[in-house]
Short mmCIF file of N, CA and C in Angstrom, two decimals:
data_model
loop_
_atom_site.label_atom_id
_atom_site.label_comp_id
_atom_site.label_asym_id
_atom_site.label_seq_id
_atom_site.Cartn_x
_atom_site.Cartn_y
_atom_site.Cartn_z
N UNK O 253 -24.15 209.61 -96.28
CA UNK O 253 -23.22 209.65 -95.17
C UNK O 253 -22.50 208.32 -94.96
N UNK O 254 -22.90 207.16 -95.65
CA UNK O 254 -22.43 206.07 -95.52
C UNK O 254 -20.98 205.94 -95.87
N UNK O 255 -20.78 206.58 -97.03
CA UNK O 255 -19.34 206.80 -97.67
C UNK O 255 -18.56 207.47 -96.73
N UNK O 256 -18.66 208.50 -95.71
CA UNK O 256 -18.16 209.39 -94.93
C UNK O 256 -17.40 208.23 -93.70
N UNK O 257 -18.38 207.51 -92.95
CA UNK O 257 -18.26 206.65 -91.81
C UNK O 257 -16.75 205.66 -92.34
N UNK O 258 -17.00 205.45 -93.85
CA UNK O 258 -15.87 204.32 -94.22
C UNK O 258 -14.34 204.69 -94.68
N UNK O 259 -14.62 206.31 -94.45
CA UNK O 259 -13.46 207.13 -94.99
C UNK O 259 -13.17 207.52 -93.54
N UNK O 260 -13.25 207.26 -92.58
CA UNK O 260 -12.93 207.44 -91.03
C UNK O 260 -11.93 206.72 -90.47
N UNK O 261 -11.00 207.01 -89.83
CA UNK O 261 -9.89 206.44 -89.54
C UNK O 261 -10.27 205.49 -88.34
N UNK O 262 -10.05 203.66 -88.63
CA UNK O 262 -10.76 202.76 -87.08
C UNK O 262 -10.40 203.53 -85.71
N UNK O 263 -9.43 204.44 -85.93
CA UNK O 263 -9.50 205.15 -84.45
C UNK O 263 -10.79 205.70 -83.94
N UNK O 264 -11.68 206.46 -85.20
CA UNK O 264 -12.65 207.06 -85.16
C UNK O 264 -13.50 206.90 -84.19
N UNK O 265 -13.51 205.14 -84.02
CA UNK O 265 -14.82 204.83 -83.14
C UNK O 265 -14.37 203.50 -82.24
N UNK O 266 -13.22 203.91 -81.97
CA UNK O 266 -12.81 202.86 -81.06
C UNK O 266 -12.78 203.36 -80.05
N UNK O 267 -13.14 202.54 -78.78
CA UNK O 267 -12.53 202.71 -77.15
C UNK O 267 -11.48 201.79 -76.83
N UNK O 268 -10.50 202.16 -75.45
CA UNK O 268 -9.51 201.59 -75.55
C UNK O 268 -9.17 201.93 -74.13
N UNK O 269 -8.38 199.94 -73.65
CA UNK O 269 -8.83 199.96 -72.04
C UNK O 269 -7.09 200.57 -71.85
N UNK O 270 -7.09 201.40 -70.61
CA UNK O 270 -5.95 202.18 -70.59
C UNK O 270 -4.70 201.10 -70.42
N UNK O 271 -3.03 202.02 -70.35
CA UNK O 271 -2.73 201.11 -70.47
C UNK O 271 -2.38 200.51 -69.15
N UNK O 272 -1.76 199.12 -68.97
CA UNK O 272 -1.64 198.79 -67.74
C UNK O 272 -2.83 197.69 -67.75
N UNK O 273 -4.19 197.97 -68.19
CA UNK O 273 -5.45 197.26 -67.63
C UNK O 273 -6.04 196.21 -68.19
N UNK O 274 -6.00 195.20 -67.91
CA UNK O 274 -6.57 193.87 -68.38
C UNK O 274 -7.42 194.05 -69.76
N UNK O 275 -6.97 193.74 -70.71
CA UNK O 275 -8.18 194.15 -72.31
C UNK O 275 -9.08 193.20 -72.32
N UNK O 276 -9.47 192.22 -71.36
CA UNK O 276 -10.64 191.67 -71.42
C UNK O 276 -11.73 191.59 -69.88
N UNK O 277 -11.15 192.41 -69.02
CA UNK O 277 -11.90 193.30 -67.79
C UNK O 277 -11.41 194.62 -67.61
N UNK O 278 -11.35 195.99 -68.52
CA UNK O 278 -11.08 196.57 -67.93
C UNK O 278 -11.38 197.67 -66.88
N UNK O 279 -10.80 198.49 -66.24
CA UNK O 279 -11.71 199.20 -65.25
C UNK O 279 -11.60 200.59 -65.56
N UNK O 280 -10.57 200.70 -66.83
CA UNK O 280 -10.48 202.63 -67.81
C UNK O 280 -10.28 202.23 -69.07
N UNK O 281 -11.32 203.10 -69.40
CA UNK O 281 -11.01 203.28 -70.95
C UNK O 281 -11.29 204.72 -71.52
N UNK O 282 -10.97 204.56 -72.68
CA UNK O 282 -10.80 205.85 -73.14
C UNK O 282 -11.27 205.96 -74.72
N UNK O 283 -11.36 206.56 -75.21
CA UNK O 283 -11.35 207.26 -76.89
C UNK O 283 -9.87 207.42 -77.33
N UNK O 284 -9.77 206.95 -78.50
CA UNK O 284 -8.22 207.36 -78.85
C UNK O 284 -8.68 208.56 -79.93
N UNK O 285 -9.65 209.08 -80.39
CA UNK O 285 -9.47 209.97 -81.55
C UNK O 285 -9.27 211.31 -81.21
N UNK O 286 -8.15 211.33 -81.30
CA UNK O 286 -7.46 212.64 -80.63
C UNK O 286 -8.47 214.13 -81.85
N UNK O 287 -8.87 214.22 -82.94
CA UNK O 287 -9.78 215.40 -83.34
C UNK O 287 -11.25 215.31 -82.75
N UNK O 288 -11.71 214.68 -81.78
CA UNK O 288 -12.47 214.29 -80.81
C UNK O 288 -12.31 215.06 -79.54
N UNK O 289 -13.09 215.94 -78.53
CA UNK O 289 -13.15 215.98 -77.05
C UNK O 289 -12.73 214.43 -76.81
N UNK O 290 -11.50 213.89 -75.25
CA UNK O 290 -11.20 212.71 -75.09
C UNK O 290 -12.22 212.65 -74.14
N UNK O 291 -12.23 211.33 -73.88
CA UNK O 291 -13.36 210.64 -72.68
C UNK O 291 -12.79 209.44 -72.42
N UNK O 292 -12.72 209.68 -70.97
CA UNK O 292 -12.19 208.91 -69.91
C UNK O 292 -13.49 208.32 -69.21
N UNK O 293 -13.96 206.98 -69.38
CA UNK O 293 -14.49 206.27 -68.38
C UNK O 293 -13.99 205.01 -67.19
N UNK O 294 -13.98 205.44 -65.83
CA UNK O 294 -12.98 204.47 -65.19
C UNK O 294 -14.33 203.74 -64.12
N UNK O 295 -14.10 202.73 -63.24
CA UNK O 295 -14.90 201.77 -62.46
C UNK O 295 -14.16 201.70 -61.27
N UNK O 296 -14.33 202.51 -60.22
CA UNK O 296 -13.95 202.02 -59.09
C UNK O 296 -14.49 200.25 -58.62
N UNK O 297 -13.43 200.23 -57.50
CA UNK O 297 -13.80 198.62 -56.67
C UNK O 297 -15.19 198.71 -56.60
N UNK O 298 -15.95 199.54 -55.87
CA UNK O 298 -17.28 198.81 -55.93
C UNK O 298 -18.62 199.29 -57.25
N UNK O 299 -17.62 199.21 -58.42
CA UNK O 299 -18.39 199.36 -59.37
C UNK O 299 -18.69 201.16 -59.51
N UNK O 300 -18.69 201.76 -58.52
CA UNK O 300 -19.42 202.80 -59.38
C UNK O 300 -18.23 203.63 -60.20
N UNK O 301 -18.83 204.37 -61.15
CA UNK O 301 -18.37 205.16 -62.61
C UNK O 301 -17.65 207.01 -62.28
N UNK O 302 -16.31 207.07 -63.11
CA UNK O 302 -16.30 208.11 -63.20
C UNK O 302 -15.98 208.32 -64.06
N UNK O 303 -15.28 209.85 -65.05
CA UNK O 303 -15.15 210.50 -65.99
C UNK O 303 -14.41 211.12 -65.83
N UNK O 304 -13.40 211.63 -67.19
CA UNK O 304 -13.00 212.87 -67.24
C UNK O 304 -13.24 213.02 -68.83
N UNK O 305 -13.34 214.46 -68.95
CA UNK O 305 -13.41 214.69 -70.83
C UNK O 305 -12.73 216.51 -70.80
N UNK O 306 -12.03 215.81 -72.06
CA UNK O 306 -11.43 217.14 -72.56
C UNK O 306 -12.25 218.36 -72.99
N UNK O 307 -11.82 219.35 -72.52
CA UNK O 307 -12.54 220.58 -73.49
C UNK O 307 -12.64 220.84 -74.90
N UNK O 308 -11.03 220.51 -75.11
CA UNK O 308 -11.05 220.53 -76.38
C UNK O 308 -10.43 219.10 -77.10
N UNK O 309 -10.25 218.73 -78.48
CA UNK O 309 -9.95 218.05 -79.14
C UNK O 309 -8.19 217.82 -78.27
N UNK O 310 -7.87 216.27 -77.37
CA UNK O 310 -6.52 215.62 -77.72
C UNK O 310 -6.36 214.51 -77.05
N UNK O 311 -5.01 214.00 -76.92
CA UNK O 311 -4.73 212.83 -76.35
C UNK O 311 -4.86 212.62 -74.91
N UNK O 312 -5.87 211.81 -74.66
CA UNK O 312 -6.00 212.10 -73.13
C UNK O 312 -4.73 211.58 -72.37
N UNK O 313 -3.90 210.49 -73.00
CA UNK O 313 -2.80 209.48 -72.33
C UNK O 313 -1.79 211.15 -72.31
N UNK O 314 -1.57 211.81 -73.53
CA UNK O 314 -0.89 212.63 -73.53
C UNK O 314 -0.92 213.74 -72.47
N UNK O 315 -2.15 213.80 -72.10
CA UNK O 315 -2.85 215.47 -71.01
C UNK O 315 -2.43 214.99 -70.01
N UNK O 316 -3.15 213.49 -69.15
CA UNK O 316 -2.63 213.17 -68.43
C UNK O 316 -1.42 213.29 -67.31
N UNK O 317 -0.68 212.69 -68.79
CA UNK O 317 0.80 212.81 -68.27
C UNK O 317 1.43 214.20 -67.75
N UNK O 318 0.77 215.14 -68.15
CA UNK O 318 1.66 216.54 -67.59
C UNK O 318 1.35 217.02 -66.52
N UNK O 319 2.33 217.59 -65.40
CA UNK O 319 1.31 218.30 -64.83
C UNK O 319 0.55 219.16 -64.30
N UNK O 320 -0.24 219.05 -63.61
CA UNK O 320 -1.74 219.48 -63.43
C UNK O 320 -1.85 219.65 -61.97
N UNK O 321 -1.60 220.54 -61.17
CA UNK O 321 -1.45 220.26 -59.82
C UNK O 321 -2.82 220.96 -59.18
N UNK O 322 -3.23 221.74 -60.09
CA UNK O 322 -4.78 222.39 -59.19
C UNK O 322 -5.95 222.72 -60.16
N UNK O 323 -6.66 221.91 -59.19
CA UNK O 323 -8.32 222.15 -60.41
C UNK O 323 -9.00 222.43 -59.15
N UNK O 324 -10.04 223.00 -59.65
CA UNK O 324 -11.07 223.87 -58.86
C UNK O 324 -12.43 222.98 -59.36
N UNK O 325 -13.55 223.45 -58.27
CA UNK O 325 -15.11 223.26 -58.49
C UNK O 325 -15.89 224.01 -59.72
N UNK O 326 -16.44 223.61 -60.66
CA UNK O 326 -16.94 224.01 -61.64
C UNK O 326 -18.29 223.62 -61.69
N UNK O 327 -19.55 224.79 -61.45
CA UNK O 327 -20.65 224.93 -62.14
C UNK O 327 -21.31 224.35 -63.53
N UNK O 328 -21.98 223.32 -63.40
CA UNK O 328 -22.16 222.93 -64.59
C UNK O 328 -23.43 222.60 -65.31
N UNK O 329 -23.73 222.17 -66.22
CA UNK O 329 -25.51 221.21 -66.33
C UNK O 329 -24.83 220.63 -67.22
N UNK O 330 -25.63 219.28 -67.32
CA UNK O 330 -25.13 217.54 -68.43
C UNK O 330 -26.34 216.97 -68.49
N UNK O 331 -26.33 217.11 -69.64
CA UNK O 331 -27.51 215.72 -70.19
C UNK O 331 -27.16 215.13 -71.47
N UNK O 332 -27.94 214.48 -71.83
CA UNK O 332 -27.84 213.20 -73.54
C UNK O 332 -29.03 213.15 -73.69
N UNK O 333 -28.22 213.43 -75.03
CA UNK O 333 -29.53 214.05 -76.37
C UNK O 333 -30.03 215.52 -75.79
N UNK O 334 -31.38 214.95 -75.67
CA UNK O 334 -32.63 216.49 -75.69
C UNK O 334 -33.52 215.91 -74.16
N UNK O 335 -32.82 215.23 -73.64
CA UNK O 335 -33.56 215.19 -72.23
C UNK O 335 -32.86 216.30 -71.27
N UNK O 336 -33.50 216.61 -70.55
CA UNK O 336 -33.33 218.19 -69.55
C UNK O 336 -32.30 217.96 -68.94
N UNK O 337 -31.65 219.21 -68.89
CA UNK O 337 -30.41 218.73 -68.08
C UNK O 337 -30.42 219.23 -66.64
N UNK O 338 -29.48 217.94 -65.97
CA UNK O 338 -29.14 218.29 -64.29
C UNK O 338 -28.02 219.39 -64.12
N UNK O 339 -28.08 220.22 -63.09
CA UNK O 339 -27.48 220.52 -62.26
C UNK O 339 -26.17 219.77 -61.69
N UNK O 340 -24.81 220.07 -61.84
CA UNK O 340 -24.20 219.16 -61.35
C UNK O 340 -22.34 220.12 -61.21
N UNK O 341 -21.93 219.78 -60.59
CA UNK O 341 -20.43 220.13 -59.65
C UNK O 341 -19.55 219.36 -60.43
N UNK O 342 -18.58 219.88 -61.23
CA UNK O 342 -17.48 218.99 -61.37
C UNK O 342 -16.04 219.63 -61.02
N UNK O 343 -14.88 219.04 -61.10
CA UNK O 343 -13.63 218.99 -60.85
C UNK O 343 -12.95 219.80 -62.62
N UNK O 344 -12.36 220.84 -62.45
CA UNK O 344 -11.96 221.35 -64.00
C UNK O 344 -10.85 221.88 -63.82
N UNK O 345 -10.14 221.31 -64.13
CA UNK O 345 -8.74 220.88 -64.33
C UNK O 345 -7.50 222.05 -65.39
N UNK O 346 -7.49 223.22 -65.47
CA UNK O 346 -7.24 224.31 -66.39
C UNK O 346 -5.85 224.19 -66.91
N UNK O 347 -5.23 223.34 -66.41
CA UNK O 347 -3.31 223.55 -66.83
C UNK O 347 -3.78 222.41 -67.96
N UNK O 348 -4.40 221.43 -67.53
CA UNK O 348 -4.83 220.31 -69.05
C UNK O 348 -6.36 220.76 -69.54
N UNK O 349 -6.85 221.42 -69.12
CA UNK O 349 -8.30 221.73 -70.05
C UNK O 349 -9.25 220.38 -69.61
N UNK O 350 -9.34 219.94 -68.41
CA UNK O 350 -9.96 218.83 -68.53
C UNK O 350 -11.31 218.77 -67.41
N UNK O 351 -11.99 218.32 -67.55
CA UNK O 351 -13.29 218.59 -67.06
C UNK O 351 -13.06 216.39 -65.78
N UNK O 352 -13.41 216.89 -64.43
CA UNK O 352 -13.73 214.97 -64.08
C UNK O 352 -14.64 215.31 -63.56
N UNK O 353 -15.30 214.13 -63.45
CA UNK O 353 -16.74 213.93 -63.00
C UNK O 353 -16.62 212.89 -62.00
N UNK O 354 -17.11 213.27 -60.81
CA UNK O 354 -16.57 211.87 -60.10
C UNK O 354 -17.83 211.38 -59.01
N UNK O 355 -19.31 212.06 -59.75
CA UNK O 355 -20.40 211.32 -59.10
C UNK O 355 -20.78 210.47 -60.13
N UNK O 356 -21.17 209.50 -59.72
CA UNK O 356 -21.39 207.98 -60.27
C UNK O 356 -22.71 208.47 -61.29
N UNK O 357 -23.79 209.05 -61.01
CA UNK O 357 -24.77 209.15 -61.47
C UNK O 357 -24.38 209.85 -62.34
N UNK O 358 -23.64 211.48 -62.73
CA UNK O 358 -23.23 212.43 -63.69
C UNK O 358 -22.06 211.03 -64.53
N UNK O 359 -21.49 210.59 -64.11
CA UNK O 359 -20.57 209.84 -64.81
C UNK O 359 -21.24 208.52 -65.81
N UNK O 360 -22.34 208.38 -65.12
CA UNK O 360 -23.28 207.39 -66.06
C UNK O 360 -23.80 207.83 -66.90
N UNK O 361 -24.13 209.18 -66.89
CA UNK O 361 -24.67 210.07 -68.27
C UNK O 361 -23.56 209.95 -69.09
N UNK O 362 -22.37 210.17 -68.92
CA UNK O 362 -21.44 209.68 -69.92
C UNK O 362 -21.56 208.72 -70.64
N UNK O 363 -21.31 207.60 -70.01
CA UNK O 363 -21.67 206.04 -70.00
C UNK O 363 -22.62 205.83 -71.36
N UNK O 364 -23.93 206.39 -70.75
CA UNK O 364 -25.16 206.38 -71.37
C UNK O 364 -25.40 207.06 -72.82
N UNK O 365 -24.38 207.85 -72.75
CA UNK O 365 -24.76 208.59 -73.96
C UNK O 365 -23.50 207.78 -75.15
N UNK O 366 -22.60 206.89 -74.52
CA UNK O 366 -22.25 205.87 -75.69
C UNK O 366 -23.16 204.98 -75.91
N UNK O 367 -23.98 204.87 -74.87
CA UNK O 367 -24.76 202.96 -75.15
C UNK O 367 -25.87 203.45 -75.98
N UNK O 368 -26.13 204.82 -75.85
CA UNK O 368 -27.81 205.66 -76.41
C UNK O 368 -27.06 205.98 -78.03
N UNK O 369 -26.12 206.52 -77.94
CA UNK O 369 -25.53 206.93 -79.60
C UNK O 369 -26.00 208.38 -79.77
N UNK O 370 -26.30 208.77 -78.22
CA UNK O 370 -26.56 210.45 -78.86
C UNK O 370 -25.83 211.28 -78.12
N UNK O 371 -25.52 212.73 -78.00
CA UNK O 371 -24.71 213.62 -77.55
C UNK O 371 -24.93 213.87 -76.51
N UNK O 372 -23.30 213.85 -75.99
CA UNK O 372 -23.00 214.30 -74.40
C UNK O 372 -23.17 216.04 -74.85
N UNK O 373 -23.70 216.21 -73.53
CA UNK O 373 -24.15 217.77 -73.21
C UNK O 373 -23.77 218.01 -72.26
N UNK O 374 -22.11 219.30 -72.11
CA UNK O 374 -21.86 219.76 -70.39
C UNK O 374 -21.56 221.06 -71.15
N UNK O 375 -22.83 221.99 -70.33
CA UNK O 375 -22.75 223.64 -70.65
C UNK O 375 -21.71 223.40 -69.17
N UNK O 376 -20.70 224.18 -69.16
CA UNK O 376 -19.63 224.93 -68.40
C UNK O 376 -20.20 226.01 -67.68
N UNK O 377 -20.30 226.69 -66.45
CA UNK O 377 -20.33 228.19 -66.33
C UNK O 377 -19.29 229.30 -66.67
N UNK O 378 -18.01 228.97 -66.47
CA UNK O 378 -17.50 229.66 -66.60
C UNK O 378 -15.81 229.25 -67.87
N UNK O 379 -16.56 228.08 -68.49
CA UNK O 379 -15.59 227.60 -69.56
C UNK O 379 -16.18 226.80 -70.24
N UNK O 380 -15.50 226.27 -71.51
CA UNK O 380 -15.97 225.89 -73.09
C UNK O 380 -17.42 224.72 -72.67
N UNK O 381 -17.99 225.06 -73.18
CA UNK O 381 -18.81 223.95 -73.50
C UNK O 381 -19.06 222.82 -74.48
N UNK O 382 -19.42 221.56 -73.68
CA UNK O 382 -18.96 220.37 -74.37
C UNK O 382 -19.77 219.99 -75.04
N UNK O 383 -20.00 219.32 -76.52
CA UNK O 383 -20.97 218.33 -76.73
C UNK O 383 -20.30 217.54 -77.63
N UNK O 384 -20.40 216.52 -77.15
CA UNK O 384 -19.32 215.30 -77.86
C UNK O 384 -20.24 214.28 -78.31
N UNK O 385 -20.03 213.87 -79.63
CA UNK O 385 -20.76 212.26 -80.12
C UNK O 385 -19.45 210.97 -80.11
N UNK O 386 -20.20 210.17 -78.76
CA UNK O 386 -18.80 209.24 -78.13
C UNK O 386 -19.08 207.79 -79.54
N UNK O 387 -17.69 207.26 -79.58
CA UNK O 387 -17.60 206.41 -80.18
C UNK O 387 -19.08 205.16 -79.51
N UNK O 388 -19.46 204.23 -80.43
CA UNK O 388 -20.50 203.30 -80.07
C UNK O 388 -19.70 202.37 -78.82
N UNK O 389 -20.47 201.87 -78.61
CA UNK O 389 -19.92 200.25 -77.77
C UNK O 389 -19.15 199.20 -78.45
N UNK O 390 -18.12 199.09 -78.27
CA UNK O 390 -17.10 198.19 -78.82
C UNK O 390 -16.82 197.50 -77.78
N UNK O 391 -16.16 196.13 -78.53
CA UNK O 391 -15.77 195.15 -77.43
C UNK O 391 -14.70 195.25 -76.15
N UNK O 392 -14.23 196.35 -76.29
CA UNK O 392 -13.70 197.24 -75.27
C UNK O 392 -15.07 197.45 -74.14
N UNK O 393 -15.32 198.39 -74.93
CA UNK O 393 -16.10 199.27 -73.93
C UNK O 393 -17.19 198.06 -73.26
N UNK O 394 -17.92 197.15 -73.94
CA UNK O 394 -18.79 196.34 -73.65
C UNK O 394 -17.82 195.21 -71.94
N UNK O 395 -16.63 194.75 -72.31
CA UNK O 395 -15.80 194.21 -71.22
C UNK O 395 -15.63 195.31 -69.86
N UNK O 396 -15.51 196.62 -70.08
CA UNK O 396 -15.80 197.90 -69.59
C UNK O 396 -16.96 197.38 -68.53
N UNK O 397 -17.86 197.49 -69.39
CA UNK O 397 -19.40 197.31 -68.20
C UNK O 397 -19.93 196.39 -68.23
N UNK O 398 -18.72 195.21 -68.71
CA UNK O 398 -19.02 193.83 -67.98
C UNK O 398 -18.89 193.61 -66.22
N UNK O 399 -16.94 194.38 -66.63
CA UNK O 399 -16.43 194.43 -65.40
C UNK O 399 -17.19 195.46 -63.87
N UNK O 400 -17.30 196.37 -64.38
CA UNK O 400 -18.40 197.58 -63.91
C UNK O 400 -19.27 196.87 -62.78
N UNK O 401 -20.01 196.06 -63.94
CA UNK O 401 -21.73 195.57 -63.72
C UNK O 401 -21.20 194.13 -62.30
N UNK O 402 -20.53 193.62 -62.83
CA UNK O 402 -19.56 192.48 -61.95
C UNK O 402 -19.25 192.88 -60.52
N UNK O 403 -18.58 193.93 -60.15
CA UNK O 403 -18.00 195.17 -59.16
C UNK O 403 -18.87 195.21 -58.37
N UNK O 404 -20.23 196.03 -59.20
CA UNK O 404 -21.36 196.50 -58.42
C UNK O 404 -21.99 195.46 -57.81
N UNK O 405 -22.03 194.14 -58.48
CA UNK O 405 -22.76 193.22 -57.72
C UNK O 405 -22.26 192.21 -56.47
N UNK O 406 -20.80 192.05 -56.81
CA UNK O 406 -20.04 191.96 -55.49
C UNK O 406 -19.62 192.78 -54.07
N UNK O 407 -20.13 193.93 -54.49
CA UNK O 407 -20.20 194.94 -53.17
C UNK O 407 -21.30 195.25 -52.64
N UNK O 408 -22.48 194.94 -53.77
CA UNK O 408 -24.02 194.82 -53.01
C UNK O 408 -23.71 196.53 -53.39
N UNK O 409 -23.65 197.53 -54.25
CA UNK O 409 -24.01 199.14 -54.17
C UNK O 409 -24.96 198.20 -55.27
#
C-alpha cells in the first residue's frame, strides 16, 4: 500500500485554513479532496468546536457558496473507529447534502478521529450514511488546535 499513498494527489491529505483566515491561527479549516466526504472544522471565540461534512464526495468552498436556505433536525449516532456510538441531533442541510454539527463534544469526535487516524462514523436516520477516513494532522490543522486550545483557555470553558 505504500506505492498507493505516493500515487495520491498532496490534496489527498491536506487540511486547509478557509479562506479569509490567518494560515498560521486559524479558526476553519477544511479538506480540499473533493473525491472525499468534505469536513469542515471551525473554533468559535471561546474555543469550543464545530463541524459540517458532506454526504457525499465535493467541494465544500463550492456547496457553501449556494444557496441553502432550510435544514432541518436530523436523528443521528457518531463515533471513531469501533468505540460505541452516541446518540446525537444534528442540523442537515438537503439543497447542499450537508450534515453540521454544532455541539462541541459531537464536533470533537470529528476532531478526534483526525488526531486518532481512524474513521468518522455518522449513521443518518433518515439519509446517507457517513464514514470518512479524514486527512492526518498537518501543519494546518495542528495551528487549528493551537488556536482552539488558546480560545478555550482565555475564556476559562
Amino acid at each position: 500500500m505504500a506505492g498507493l499513498s505516493a500515487a495520491l494527489p498532496a490534496s489527498a491529505t491536506e487540511w486547509m485554513a478557509w479562506k479569509g483566515q490567518d494560515a498560521a491561527a486559524p479558526r476553519a479549516i477544511y479538506t480540499q479532496d473533493t473525491n472525499e466526504h468534505g469536513v469542515m472544522l471551525t473554533c468559535q471565540a471561546n474555543g469550543d468546536l464545530s463541524s459540517a461534512i458532506t454526504l457525499s464526495p465535493g467541494s465544500l468552498p463550492e456547496l457553501l457558496a449556494k444557496n441553502a436556505p432550510y435544514g432541518r433536525s436530523a436523528d443521528a449516532t457518531i463515533s471513531v473507529g469501533d468505540e460505541a456510538s452516541q446518540q446525537a441531533k444534528f442540523r442537515y442541510v438537503p439543497a447542499i447534502d450537508l450534515v453540521e454539527i454544532r455541539s462541541h463534544a459531537f464536533a470533537a469526535k470529528v476532531f478526534n478521529a483526525a488526531v486518532l487516524g481512524k474513521p468518522l462514523n455518522i449513521d443518518m436516520k433518515r439519509e446517507t450514511d457517513i464514514q470518512a477516513d479524514l486527512p492526518a494532522p498537518d501543519m494546518t490543522f495542528k495551528a487549528f488546535a493551537k488556536t482552539c486550545a488558546t480560545l478555550r483557555e482565555q475564556s476559562g470553558s
